[in-house]
Amino acid sequence: MLRVIGAGFGRTGTMTLRTALCALGFGPCYHFTEVFAHPEHLRHWAAAAHGRPGAWRVPLEGYAATADWPGVTFWRELAEAYPRAKVILTTRDAGDWYESMRTTVFAAINGAFPETAERFRAFEAADQLADFREAGLIGRSFEGRIDDRDHVIGCYERHNEDVRRTVPAGRLLDFRVEQGWEPLCAFLGVPVPDRPFPRSNAREDFRATVLTDPPP
């Protein structure tokens, strides 16, 4: 059963959050990299993106937390289905976030990385991945288009404000990963570990993480 719901868009430190949650005992955590390790999940995510109620339950079985897409697409449904789960909204400066998206996720979608495009073509669930990408990531998160900076940033900012308005203050952590362990651990009610806070999936590492199994 989910204990933590990540409500922040990708490229806001979601892989870092995943790593931190697992280190704190809130794993396994479902991040987008999981769909590459479990391609059979994609038909359920695509079905959920097309409006099939609760289709996300199958891939999330056995997970304690979510971060990044595809889970963030359904943050509201998850929050309603798991009322005791805490919600973490990862954010960063909107302009910096857009530039990170433009040079990683959107670039990959637009075929800017030849080696990544080849991996996508060879992926066994490529059709279902494309279906979720169009209906879920682009369709639901960005109202169907990613070709305009102001539009994309507007979607990002509206999403963040929607989460803040919807989730009660005591259930929500508005979090920037540079804040480190202290606010995260205080929110989750666990001790601060005696180790550096993780930093994962920097922009320069993005291509190497696409279509590879998630870290343990």
Coordinates of C-alpha atoms in Angstrom, one line a residue:
M1 CA 0.0 0.0 0.0
L2 CA 1.3 3.5 -0.9
R3 CA 2.7 5.4 2.0
V4 CA 4.1 8.4 0.0
I5 CA 2.8 10.0 -3.2
G6 CA 5.1 12.1 -5.2
A7 CA 3.1 14.9 -6.8
G8 CA 6.0 16.7 -8.5
F9 CA 6.6 16.7 -12.2
G10 CA 9.7 15.0 -13.5
R11 CA 13.0 17.0 -13.6
T12 CA 12.2 18.5 -10.2
G13 CA 14.5 16.0 -8.3
T14 CA 12.2 13.0 -8.5
M15 CA 15.0 10.4 -8.9
T16 CA 16.8 12.0 -6.0
L17 CA 13.5 11.8 -4.0
R18 CA 13.1 8.1 -5.0
T19 CA 16.6 7.4 -3.8
A20 CA 16.1 9.2 -0.5
L21 CA 12.7 7.5 0.1
C22 CA 14.2 4.1 -0.4
A23 CA 17.1 4.9 2.0
L24 CA 14.5 6.0 4.6
G25 CA 12.5 2.7 4.4
F26 CA 9.8 4.0 2.1
G27 CA 10.6 1.7 -0.8
P28 CA 10.2 0.3 -3.3
C29 CA 9.3 3.6 -5.0
Y30 CA 7.7 3.7 -8.5
H31 CA 9.7 6.1 -10.7
F32 CA 9.4 6.3 -14.5
T33 CA 12.4 4.1 -14.8
E34 CA 10.3 1.2 -13.5
V35 CA 8.3 1.0 -16.7
F36 CA 11.5 0.0 -18.5
A37 CA 12.2 -2.8 -16.0
H38 CA 8.5 -3.8 -16.2
P39 CA 7.3 -3.2 -19.7
E40 CA 4.1 -5.2 -18.9
H41 CA 3.0 -2.3 -16.7
L42 CA 2.7 0.1 -19.7
R43 CA -0.6 -1.2 -20.9
H44 CA -2.1 -0.5 -17.5
W45 CA -0.7 3.0 -17.4
A46 CA -1.9 3.7 -20.9
A47 CA -5.4 2.4 -20.0
A48 CA -5.4 4.7 -17.0
A49 CA -4.3 7.7 -19.2
H50 CA -7.3 6.9 -21.4
G51 CA -9.7 7.1 -18.4
R52 CA -10.0 3.5 -17.2
P53 CA -10.7 3.9 -13.5
G54 CA -8.1 2.3 -11.2
A55 CA -6.0 0.8 -14.0
W56 CA -2.9 2.2 -12.2
R57 CA -3.5 -0.2 -9.3
V58 CA -1.9 -3.2 -11.1
P59 CA 1.6 -1.7 -11.7
L60 CA 1.6 -0.1 -8.2
E61 CA 0.9 -3.3 -6.4
G62 CA 3.7 -3.9 -3.9
Y63 CA 5.1 -0.3 -4.0
A64 CA 5.3 1.9 -1.0
A65 CA 5.9 5.2 -2.8
T66 CA 5.7 7.0 -6.1
A67 CA 7.8 9.8 -7.7
D68 CA 7.8 11.2 -11.2
W69 CA 5.6 10.0 -14.1
P70 CA 3.6 7.9 -14.6
G71 CA 2.3 8.2 -11.0
V72 CA 2.2 12.0 -10.9
T73 CA -0.3 11.9 -13.8
F74 CA -2.8 10.4 -11.3
W75 CA -1.7 12.1 -8.1
R76 CA -5.3 13.2 -7.3
E77 CA -6.7 9.7 -7.7
L78 CA -3.8 8.2 -5.7
A79 CA -4.4 10.7 -2.9
E80 CA -8.1 9.8 -2.8
A81 CA -7.4 6.1 -2.9
Y82 CA -4.8 6.2 -0.2
P83 CA -6.0 8.8 2.3
R84 CA -3.3 8.0 4.9
A85 CA -0.4 8.4 2.4
K86 CA 1.6 11.6 2.6
V87 CA 2.1 13.8 -0.4
I88 CA 5.4 15.3 -1.5
L89 CA 5.5 18.1 -4.1
T90 CA 9.0 18.5 -5.5
T91 CA 9.5 21.8 -7.2
R92 CA 12.3 24.1 -8.6
D93 CA 12.5 27.4 -10.4
A94 CA 10.1 27.2 -13.3
G95 CA 12.6 28.5 -15.9
D96 CA 15.3 26.1 -14.8
W97 CA 12.8 23.3 -14.8
Y98 CA 11.7 24.1 -18.3
E99 CA 15.2 24.1 -19.6
S100 CA 15.9 20.8 -18.0
M101 CA 12.7 19.3 -19.5
R102 CA 13.6 20.8 -22.9
T103 CA 17.0 19.3 -23.1
T104 CA 16.1 15.9 -21.7
V105 CA 12.5 14.6 -21.7
F106 CA 11.2 16.7 -24.6
A107 CA 14.4 16.2 -26.6
A108 CA 14.1 12.5 -26.2
I109 CA 10.4 12.6 -27.3
N110 CA 11.4 14.7 -30.3
G111 CA 14.1 12.2 -31.3
A112 CA 17.1 14.4 -30.6
F113 CA 19.2 11.6 -29.1
P114 CA 19.9 9.0 -31.8
E115 CA 21.0 6.3 -29.3
T116 CA 17.9 6.8 -27.2
A117 CA 15.7 6.7 -30.3
E118 CA 17.2 3.4 -31.2
R119 CA 16.5 2.0 -27.7
F120 CA 12.9 3.1 -28.0
R121 CA 12.5 1.4 -31.3
A122 CA 13.8 -1.8 -29.9
F123 CA 11.8 -1.7 -26.7
E124 CA 9.3 -4.5 -26.5
A125 CA 6.5 -2.2 -25.2
A126 CA 7.3 0.7 -27.5
D127 CA 3.7 1.1 -28.7
Q128 CA 2.3 1.2 -25.2
L129 CA 5.1 3.6 -24.1
A130 CA 4.2 5.9 -27.0
D131 CA 0.5 5.6 -26.1
F132 CA 1.1 6.6 -22.5
R133 CA 3.5 9.4 -23.6
E134 CA 0.8 11.0 -25.8
A135 CA -2.3 10.4 -23.6
G136 CA -0.7 10.6 -20.2
L137 CA 2.5 12.7 -20.1
I138 CA 1.7 15.1 -22.9
G139 CA -2.0 14.8 -22.9
R140 CA -2.8 15.1 -19.2
S141 CA 0.2 17.0 -17.8
F142 CA 0.7 19.5 -20.7
E143 CA -2.8 19.7 -22.2
G144 CA -1.7 18.0 -25.4
R145 CA 1.3 20.1 -26.5
I146 CA 4.9 20.7 -25.5
D147 CA 6.0 23.1 -28.3
D148 CA 5.5 26.4 -26.5
R149 CA 7.6 27.4 -23.5
D150 CA 5.0 29.7 -21.9
H151 CA 2.3 27.1 -22.3
V152 CA 4.5 24.3 -20.7
I153 CA 5.6 26.5 -17.8
G154 CA 1.9 27.5 -17.3
C155 CA 0.9 23.9 -17.0
Y156 CA 3.7 23.3 -14.5
E157 CA 2.8 26.2 -12.3
R158 CA -0.9 25.4 -12.4
H159 CA -0.2 21.8 -11.5
N160 CA 1.9 22.9 -8.5
E161 CA -0.8 25.3 -7.3
D162 CA -3.5 22.7 -7.7
V163 CA -1.6 20.3 -5.5
R164 CA -1.1 23.0 -2.9
R165 CA -4.8 23.9 -2.9
T166 CA -6.0 20.4 -2.8
V167 CA -3.8 18.6 -0.3
P168 CA -4.2 19.7 3.4
A169 CA -1.1 21.4 4.8
G170 CA -0.5 18.6 7.3
R171 CA -0.4 16.0 4.6
L172 CA 1.7 17.9 2.1
L173 CA 5.4 18.6 2.0
D174 CA 6.4 21.4 -0.5
F175 CA 10.0 20.3 -1.1
R176 CA 13.1 21.3 -3.0
V177 CA 15.7 18.6 -3.0
E178 CA 18.5 21.1 -2.1
Q179 CA 16.8 21.3 1.3
G180 CA 18.2 17.9 2.1
W181 CA 17.3 15.4 4.7
E182 CA 15.9 17.6 7.5
P183 CA 12.5 18.7 6.2
L184 CA 11.9 15.3 4.5
C185 CA 12.7 13.3 7.6
A186 CA 10.7 15.6 9.9
F187 CA 7.7 15.3 7.5
L188 CA 8.0 11.5 7.4
G189 CA 8.7 11.1 11.1
V190 CA 12.0 9.3 10.8
P191 CA 15.6 10.0 12.0
V192 CA 18.0 11.9 9.7
P193 CA 20.5 9.4 8.3
D194 CA 24.2 9.7 8.9
R195 CA 25.0 10.0 5.1
P196 CA 25.0 12.7 2.5
F197 CA 21.7 13.5 0.8
P198 CA 21.6 11.8 -2.6
R199 CA 21.8 13.6 -5.9
S200 CA 20.5 11.5 -8.8
N201 CA 19.7 11.9 -12.5
A202 CA 21.4 15.1 -13.3
R203 CA 20.8 16.5 -16.7
E204 CA 24.1 15.2 -18.1
D205 CA 23.2 11.7 -16.9
F206 CA 19.7 11.6 -18.5
R207 CA 20.5 9.7 -21.7
A208 CA 22.3 6.9 -19.8
T209 CA 19.2 6.3 -17.6
V210 CA 16.6 6.0 -20.4
L211 CA 15.5 2.4 -21.0
T212 CA 17.7 1.1 -18.3
D213 CA 16.7 -0.7 -15.1
P214 CA 16.2 1.5 -12.1
P215 CA 18.8 1.5 -9.3
P216 CA 18.1 -0.8 -6.4

